[in-house]
Tab-separated table of C-alpha atoms and ligand atoms in Angstrom:
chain	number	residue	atom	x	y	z
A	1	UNK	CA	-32.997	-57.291	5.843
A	2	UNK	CA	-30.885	-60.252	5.088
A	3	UNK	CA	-28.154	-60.480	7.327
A	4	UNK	CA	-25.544	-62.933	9.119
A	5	UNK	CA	-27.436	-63.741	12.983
A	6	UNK	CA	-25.085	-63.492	14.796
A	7	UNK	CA	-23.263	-59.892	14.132
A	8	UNK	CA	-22.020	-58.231	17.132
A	9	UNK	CA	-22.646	-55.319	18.679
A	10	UNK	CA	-19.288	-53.619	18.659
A	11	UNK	CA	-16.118	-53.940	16.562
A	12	UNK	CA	-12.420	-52.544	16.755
A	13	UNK	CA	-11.817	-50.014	13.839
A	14	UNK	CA	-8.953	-47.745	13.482
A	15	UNK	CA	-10.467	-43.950	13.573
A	16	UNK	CA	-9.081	-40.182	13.397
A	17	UNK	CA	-10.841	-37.779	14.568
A	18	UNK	CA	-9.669	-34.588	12.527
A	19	UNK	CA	-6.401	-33.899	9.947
A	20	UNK	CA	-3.166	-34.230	11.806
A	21	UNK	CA	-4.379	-36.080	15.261
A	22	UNK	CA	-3.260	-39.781	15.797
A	23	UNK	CA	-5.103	-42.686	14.453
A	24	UNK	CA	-6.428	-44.598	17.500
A	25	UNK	CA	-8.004	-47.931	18.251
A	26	UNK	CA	-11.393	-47.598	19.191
A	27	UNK	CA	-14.367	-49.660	19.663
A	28	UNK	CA	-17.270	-48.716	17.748
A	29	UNK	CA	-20.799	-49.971	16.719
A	30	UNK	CA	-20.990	-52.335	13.932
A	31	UNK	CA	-22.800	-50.721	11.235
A	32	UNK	CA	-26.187	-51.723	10.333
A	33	UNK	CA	-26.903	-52.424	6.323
A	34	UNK	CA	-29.228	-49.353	5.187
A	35	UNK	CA	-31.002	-49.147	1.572
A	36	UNK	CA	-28.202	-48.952	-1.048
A	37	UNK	CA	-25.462	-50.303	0.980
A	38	UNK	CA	-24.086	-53.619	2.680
A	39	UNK	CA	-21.835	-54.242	5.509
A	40	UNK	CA	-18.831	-56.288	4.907
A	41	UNK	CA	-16.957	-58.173	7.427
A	42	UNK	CA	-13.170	-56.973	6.394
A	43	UNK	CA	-10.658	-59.838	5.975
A	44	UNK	CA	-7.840	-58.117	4.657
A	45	UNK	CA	-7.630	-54.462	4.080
A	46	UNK	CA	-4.233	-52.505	2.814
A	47	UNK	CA	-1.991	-50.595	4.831
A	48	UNK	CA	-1.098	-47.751	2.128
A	49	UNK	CA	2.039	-46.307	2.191
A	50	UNK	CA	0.799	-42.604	1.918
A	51	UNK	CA	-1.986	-42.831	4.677
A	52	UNK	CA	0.263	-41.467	7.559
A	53	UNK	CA	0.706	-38.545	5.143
A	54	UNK	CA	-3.129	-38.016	5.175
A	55	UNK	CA	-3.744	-39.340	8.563
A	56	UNK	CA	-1.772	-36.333	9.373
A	57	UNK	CA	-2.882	-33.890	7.194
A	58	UNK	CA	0.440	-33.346	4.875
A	59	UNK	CA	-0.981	-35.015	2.091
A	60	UNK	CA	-3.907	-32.338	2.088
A	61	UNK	CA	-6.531	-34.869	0.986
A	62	UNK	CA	-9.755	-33.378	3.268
A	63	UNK	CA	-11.949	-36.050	5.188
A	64	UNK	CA	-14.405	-35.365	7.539
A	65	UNK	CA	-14.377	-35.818	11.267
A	66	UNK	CA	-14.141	-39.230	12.996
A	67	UNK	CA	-12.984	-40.594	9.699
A	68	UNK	CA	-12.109	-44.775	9.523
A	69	UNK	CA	-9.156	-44.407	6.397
A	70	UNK	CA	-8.894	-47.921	4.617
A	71	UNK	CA	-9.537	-47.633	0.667
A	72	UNK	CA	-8.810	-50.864	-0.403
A	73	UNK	CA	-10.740	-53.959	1.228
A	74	UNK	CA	-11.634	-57.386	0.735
A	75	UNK	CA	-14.046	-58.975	2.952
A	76	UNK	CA	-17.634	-60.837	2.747
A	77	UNK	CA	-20.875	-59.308	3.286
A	78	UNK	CA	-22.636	-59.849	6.663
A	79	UNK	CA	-25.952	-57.567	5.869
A	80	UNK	CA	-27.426	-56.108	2.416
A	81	UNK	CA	-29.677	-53.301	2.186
A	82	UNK	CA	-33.372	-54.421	0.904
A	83	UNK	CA	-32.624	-53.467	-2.396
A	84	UNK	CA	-29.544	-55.700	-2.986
A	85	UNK	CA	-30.450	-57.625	-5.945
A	86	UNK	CA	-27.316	-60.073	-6.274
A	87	UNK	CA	-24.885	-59.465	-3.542
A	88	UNK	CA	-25.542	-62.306	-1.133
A	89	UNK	CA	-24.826	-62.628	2.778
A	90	UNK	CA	-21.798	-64.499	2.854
A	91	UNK	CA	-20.350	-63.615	-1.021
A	92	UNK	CA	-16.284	-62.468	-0.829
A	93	UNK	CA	-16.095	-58.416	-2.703
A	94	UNK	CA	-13.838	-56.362	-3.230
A	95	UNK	CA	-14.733	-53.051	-1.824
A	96	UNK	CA	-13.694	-50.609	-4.444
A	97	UNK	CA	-13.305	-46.800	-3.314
A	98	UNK	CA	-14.485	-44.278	-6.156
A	99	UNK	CA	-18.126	-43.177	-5.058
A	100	UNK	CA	-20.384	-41.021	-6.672
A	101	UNK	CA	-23.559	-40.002	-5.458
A	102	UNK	CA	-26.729	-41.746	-7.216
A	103	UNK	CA	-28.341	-38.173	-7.733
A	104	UNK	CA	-25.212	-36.808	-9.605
A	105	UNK	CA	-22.428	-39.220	-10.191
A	106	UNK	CA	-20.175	-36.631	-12.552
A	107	UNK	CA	-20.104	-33.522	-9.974
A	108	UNK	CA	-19.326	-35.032	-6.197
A	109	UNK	CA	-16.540	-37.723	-6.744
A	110	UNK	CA	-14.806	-38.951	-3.075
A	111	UNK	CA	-12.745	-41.513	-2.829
A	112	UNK	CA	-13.580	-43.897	0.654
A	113	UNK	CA	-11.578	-44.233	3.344
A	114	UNK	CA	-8.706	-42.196	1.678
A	115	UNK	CA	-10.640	-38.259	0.699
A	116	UNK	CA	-13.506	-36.806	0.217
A	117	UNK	CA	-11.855	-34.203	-2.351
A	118	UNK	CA	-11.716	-30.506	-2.346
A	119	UNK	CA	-15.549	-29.932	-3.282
A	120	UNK	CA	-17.267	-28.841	0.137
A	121	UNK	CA	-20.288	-30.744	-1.113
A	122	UNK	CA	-17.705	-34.007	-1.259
A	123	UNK	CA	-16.704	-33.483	2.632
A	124	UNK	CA	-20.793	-33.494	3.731
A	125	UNK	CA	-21.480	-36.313	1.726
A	126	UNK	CA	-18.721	-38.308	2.749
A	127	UNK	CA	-19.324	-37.232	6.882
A	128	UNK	CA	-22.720	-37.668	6.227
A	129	UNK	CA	-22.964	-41.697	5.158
A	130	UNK	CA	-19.666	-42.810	3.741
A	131	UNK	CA	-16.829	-41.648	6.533
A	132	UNK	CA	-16.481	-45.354	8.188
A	133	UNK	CA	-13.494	-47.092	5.680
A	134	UNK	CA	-11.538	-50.220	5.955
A	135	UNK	CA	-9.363	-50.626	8.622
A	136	UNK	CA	-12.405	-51.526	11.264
A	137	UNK	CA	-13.687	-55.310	11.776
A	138	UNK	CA	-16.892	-54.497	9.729
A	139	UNK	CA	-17.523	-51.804	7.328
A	140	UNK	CA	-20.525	-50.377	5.408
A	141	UNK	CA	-20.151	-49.484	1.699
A	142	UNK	CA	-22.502	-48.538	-1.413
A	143	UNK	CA	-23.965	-51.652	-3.077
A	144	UNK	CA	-22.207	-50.729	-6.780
A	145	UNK	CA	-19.055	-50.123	-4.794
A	146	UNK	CA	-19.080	-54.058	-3.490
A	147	UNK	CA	-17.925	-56.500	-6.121
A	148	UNK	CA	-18.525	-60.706	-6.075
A	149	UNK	CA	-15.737	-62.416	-6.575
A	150	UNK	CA	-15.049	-66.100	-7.242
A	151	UNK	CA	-13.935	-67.202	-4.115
A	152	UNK	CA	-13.478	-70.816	-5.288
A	153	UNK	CA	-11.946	-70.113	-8.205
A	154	UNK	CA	-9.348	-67.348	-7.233
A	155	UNK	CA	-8.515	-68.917	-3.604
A	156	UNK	CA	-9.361	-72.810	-4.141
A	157	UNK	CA	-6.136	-74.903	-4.540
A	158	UNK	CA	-4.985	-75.331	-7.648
A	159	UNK	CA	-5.444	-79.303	-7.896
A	160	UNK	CA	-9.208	-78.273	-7.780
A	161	UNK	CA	-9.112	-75.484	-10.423
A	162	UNK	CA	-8.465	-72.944	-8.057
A	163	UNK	CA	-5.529	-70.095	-8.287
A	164	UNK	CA	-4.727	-70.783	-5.293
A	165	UNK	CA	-4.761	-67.084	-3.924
A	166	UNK	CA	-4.484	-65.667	-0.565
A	167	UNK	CA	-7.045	-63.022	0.347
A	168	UNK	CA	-4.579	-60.579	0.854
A	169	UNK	CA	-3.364	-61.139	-2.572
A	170	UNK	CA	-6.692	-60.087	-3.861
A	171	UNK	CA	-5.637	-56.033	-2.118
A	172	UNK	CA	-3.958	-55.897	-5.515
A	173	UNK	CA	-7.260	-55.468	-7.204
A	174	UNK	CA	-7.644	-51.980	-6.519
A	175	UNK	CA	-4.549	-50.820	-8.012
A	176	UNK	CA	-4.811	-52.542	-10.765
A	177	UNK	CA	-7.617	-51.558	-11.330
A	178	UNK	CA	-6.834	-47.492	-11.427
A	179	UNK	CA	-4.335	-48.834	-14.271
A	180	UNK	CA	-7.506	-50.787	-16.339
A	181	UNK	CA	-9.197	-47.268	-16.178
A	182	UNK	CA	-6.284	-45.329	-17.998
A	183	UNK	CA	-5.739	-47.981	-20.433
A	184	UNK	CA	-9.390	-48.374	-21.004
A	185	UNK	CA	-9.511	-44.905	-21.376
A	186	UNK	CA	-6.920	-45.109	-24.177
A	187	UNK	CA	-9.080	-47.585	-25.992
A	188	UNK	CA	-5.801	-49.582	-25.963
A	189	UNK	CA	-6.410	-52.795	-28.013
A	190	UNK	CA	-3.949	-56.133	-28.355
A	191	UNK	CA	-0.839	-55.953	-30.003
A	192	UNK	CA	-0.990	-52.218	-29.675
A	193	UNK	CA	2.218	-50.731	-28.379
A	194	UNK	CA	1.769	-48.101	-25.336
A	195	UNK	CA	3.877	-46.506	-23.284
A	196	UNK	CA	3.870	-46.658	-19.605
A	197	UNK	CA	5.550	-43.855	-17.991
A	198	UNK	CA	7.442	-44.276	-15.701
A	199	UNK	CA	6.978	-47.693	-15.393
A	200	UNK	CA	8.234	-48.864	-11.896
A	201	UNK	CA	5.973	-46.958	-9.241
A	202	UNK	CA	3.021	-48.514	-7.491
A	203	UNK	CA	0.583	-47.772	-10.154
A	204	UNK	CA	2.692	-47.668	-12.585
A	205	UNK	CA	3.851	-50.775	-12.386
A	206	UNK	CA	0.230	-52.593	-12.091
A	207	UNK	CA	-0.195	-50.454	-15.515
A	208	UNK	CA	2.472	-52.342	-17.265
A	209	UNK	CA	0.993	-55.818	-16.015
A	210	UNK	CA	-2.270	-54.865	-16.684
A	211	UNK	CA	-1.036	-53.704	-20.359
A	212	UNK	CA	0.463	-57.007	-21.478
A	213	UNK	CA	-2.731	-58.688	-19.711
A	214	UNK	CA	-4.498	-57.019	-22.439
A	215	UNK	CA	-2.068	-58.039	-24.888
A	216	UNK	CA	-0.125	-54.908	-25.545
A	217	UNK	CA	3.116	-54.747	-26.347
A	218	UNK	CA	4.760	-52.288	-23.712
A	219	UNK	CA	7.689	-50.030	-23.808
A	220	UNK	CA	8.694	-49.347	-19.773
A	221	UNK	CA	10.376	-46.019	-18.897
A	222	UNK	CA	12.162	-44.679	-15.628
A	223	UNK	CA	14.964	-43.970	-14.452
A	224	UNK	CA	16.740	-47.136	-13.212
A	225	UNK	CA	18.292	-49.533	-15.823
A	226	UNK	CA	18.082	-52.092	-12.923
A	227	UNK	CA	14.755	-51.758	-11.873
A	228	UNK	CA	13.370	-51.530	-14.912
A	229	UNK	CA	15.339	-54.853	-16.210
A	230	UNK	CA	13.472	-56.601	-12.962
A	231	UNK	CA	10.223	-55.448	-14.665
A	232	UNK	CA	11.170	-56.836	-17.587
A	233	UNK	CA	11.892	-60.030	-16.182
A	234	UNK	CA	8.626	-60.437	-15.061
A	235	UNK	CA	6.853	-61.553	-18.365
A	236	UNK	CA	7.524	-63.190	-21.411
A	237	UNK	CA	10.959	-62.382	-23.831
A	238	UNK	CA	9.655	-59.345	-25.901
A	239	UNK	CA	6.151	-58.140	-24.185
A	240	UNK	CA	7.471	-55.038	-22.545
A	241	UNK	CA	10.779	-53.206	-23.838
A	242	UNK	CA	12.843	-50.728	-21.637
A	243	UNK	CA	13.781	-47.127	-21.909
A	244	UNK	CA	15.895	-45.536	-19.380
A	245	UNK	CA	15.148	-42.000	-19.156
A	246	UNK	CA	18.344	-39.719	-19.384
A	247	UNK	CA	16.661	-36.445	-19.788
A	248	UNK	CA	18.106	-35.557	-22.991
A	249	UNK	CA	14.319	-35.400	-24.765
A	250	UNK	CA	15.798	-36.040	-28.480
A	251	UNK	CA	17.795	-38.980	-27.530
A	252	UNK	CA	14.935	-40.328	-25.145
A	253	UNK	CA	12.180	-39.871	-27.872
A	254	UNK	CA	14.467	-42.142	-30.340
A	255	UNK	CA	14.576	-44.407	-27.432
A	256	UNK	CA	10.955	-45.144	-26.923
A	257	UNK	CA	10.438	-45.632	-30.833
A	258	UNK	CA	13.170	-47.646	-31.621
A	259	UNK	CA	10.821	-50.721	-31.779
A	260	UNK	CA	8.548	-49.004	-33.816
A	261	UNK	CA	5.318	-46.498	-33.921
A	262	UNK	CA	4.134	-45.867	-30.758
A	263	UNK	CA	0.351	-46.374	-30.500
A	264	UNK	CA	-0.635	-44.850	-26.778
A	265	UNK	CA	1.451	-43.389	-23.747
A	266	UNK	CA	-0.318	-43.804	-20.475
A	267	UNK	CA	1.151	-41.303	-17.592
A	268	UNK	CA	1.229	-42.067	-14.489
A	269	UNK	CA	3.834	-39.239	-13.097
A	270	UNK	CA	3.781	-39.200	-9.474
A	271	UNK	CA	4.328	-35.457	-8.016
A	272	UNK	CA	8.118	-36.188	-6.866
A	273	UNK	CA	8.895	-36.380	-11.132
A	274	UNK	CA	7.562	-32.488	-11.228
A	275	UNK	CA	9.501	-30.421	-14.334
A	276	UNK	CA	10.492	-34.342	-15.858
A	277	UNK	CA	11.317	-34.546	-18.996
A	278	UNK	CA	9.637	-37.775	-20.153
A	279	UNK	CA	6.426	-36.343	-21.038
A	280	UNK	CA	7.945	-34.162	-23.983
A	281	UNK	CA	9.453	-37.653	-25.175
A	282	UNK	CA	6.710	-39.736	-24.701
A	283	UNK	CA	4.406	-36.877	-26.495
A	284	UNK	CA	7.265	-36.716	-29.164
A	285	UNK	CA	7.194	-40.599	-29.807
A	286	UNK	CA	3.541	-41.211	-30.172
A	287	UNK	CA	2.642	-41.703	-34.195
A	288	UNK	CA	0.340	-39.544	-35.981
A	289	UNK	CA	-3.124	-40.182	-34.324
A	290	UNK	CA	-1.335	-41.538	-31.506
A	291	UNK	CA	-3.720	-41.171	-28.513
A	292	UNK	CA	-2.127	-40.081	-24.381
A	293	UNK	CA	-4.023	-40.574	-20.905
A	294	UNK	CA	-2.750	-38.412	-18.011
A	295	UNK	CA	-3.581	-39.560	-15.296
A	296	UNK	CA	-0.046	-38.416	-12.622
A	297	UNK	CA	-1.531	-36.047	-10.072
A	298	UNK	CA	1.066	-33.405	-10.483
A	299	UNK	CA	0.171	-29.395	-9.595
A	300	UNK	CA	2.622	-27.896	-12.480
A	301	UNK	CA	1.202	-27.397	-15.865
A	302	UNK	CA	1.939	-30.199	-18.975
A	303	UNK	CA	4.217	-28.956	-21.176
A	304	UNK	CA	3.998	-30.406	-24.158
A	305	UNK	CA	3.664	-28.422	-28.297
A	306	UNK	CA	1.519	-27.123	-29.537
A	307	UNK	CA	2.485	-27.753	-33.118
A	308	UNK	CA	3.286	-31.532	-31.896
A	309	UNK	CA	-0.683	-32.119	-30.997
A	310	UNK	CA	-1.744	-30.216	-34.282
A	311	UNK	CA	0.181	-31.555	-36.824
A	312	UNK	CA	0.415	-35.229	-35.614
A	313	UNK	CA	-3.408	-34.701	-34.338
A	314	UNK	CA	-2.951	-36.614	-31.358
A	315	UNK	CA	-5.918	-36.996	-28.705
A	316	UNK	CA	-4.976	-36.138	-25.531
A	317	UNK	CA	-7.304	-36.985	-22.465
A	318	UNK	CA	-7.452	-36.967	-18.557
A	319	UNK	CA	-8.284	-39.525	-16.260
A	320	UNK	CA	-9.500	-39.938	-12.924
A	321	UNK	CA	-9.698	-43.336	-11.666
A	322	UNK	CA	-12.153	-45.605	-13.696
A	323	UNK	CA	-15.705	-46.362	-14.435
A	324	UNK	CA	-17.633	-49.159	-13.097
A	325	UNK	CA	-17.519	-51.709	-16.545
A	326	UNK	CA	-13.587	-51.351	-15.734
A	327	UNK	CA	-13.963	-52.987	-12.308
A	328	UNK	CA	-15.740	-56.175	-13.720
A	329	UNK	CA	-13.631	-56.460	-16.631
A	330	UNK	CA	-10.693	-56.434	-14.185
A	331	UNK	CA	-12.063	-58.888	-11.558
A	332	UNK	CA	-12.822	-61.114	-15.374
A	333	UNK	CA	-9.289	-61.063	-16.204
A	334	UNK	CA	-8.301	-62.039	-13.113
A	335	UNK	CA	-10.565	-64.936	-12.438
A	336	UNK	CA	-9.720	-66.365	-15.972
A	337	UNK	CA	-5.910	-66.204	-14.933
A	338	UNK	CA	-4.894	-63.635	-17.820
A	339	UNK	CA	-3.883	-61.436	-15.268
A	340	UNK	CA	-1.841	-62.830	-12.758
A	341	UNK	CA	-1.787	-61.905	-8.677
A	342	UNK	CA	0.615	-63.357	-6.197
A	343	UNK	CA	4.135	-63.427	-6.830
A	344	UNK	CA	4.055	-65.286	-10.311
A	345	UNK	CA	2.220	-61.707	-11.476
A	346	UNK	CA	5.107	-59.869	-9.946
A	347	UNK	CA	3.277	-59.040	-6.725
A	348	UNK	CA	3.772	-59.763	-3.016
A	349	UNK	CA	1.896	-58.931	0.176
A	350	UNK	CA	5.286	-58.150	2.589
A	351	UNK	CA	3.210	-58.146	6.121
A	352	UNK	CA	0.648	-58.779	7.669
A	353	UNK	CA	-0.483	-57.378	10.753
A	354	UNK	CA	-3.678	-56.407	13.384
A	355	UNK	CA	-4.629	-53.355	13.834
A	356	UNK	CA	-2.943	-52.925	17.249
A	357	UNK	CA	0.180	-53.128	15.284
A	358	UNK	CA	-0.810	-50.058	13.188
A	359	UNK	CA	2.528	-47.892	13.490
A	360	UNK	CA	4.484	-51.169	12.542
A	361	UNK	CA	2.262	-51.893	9.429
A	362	UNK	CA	2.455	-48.691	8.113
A	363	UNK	CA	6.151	-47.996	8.670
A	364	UNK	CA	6.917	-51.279	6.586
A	365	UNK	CA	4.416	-49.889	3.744
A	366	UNK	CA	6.589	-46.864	3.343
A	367	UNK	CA	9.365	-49.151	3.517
A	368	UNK	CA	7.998	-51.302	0.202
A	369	UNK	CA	6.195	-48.307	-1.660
A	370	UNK	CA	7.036	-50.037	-4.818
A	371	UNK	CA	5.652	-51.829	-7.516
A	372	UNK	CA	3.659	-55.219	-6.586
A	373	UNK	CA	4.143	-54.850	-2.747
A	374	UNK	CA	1.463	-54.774	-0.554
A	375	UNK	CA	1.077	-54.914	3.508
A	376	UNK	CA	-2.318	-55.805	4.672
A	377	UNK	CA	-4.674	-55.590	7.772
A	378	UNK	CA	-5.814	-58.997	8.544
A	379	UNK	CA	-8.743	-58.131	11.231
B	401	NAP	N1	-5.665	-40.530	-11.980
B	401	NAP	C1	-5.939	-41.372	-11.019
B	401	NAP	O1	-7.079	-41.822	-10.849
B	401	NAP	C2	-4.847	-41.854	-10.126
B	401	NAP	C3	-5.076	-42.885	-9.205
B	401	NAP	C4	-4.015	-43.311	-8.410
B	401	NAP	C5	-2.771	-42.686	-8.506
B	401	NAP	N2	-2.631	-41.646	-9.387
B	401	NAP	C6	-1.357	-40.942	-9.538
B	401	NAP	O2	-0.517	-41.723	-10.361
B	401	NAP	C7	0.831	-41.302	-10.137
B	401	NAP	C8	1.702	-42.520	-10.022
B	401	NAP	O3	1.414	-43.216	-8.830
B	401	NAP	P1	2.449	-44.295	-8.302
B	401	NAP	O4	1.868	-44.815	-7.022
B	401	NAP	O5	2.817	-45.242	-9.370
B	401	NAP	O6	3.689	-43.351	-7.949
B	401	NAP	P2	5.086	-43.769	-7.363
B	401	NAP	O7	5.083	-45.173	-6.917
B	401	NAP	O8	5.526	-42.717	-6.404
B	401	NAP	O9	5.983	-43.603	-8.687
B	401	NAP	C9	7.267	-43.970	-8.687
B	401	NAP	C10	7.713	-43.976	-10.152
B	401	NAP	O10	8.039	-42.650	-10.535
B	401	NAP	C11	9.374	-42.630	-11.014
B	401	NAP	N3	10.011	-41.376	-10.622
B	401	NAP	C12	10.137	-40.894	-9.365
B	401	NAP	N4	10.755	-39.691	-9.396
B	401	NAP	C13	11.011	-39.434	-10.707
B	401	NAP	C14	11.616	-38.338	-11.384
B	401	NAP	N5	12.094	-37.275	-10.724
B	401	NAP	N6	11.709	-38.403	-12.733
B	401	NAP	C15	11.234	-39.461	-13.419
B	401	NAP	N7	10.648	-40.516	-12.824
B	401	NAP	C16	10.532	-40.506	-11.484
B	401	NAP	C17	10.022	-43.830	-10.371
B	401	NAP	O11	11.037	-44.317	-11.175
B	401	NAP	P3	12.587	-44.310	-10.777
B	401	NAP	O12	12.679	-43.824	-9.343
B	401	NAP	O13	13.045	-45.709	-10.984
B	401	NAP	O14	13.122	-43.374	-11.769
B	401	NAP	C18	8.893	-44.841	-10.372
B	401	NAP	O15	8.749	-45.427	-11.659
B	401	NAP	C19	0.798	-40.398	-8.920
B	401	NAP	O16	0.815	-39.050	-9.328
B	401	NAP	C20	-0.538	-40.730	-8.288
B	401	NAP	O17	-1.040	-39.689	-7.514
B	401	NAP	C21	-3.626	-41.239	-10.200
């Protein structure tokens, strides 16, 4: 099997061995590269803000035992399985984290190094092949989960051509890409307007970059004048327009249409917004055929009319994460410079750290769980 000659035996890696005991360092074996997978030396892999939470089992996302978390990683591959066809020893990926199993990709859905769901049959197949994630020297992924990226092009200076990114800029791909997948999921075309709501969170935020990237015109809601103003800083007079949500649903709902009809609303309602009120205004704003994407992972029920969905016969869909044609569309955009990483797209890596300094890493990620900022593992 292709592979780098001179891998190691044994690597550092960040493991837990069961919900709610403390990640430790350990040394493990460096994985080998089996059919349908590759092992990727990790260069920079994201320290997310919410993996203490299910590190120590209040976020109630299952994973098996002696679980490496990491979901987002860039690295370059060091072994392919026999039946890689284009990934090449030596090639910079992004290691994307929705997996589905070859034999049924629509029922077991896990989500490496961050959950393996609430399906039993999700927790065996993770244990079983996919429980080592990111934050170890070397990692071992599915071959469709690894994606080439132009190293040249996106890191190479930019008096050769390049963009003159950092790897650890590239840990933005991820989330941006969960954003591509609701907004490709809207069918959202240019010069469309959508709203993003809210508008300032972590994924959020990437939506509403990743919206005028596709040449929407955006209308931003939360609820912080300020913050939303620095949003709207961020790109050019007249691309995205700001709402601050006061809860009073007629008022807001005049708000968001005040530019004028409202094509798409993307949600992305984290589970601290519970019982909000911008959903009934975003609902209320969207024109006639006007189509919404939930995608906020919230436990209470939508509330939204009945005679609103009827009689303006909107289309109303879920979505979880994003399809595979998303993920090279994204890394596309990206490499032609239409969407922007590093801090001229609004986005900043804040630290960077080893994993001996995991407690410090991860207490400055909670400190900068916001929109654009990332803190990365370098290995
Ligand atoms: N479907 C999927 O595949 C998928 C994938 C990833 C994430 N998600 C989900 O997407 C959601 C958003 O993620 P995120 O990382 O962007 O969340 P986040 O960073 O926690 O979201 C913060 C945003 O929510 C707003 N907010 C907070 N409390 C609010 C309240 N009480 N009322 C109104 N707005 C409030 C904040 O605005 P202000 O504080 O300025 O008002 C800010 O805009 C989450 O539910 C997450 O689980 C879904």
């Amino acid at each position: 099997m292709p592979s780098t000659p001179d891998l190691p035996a044994s690597m550092k890696a960040l493991i837990v061995e069961a919900p709610g005991q403390p990640l430790q360092l350990k040394t493990l074996p460096v994985p080998s590269a089996t059919p349908g997978s590759c092992v990727v030396k990790v260069l920079a892999a994201e320290a997310g803000h919410d993996m203490p939470h299910v590190i120590d089992g209040t976020a109630g996302f299952p994973f098996p035992p002696n679980f490496v978390p990491g979901p987002h990683a860039i690295g370059r591959v060091v072994a392919t399985g026999p039946d890689a066809t284009t990934l090449k020893v030596g090639q910079l990926v992004m290691v994307e984290a929705f997996i589905r199993p070859r034999d049924d990709p629509n029922d077991v859905q896990i989500l490496w190094g961050l959950t393996a769901g609430f399906d039993p049959a999700g927790l065996k197949f993770m244990g079983d092949n996919w429980s080592l994630g990111g934050l170890a020297e070397y990692t071992r992924a599915p071959l469709e989960n690894c994606y080439p990226l132009d190293e040249k092009r996106l890191c190479g200076p930019p008096a050769e051509g390049g963009l003159g990114y950092s790897v650890e800029d590239l840990l933005h791909l991820p989330t941006q890409l969960v954003a591509l997948g609701g907004l490709r999921a809207l069918d959202l075309k240019p010069g469309e307007r959508v709203i993003v709501a809210p508008s300032t969170g972590v994924f959020s935020g990437a939506a509403v970059q990743v919206a005028v990237a596709l040449g929407a015109q955006v209308v931003a809601t939360g609820r912080s004048r300020a913050t939303l103003e620095a949003l709207q800083r961020q790109f050019p007079p007249g691309r995205v327009q700001v709402v601050p949500i006061t809860g009073d649903v007629a008022a807001d709902t005049a708000a968001l249409k005040q530019w004028g009809p409202v094509d798409a609303y993307l949600d992305l309602t984290p589970p601290t917004a519970a019982g909000a009120t911008h959903p009934r205004s975003c609902f209320a704003a969207l024109r006639k055929y006007g189509r919404a994407c939930m995608m906020g992972v919230l436990r209470d029920d939508l509330a939204v009319s009945h005679l609103l969905l009827t009689f303006n016969s909107l289309t109303v869909r879920g979505q979880f994460m994003y399809e595979r044609a998303d993920a090279w569309l994204l890394i596309k955009m990206v490499e032609a410079g239409v969407l922007r990483l590093g801090k001229e797209g609004g986005n900043e890596v804040v630290g960077r750290f080893k994993f001996e300094q995991a407690d410090e890493a991860f207490a400055l990620a909670q400190k900068n769980a916001k929109m654009g900022k990332i803190v990365a593992f370098v290995p």
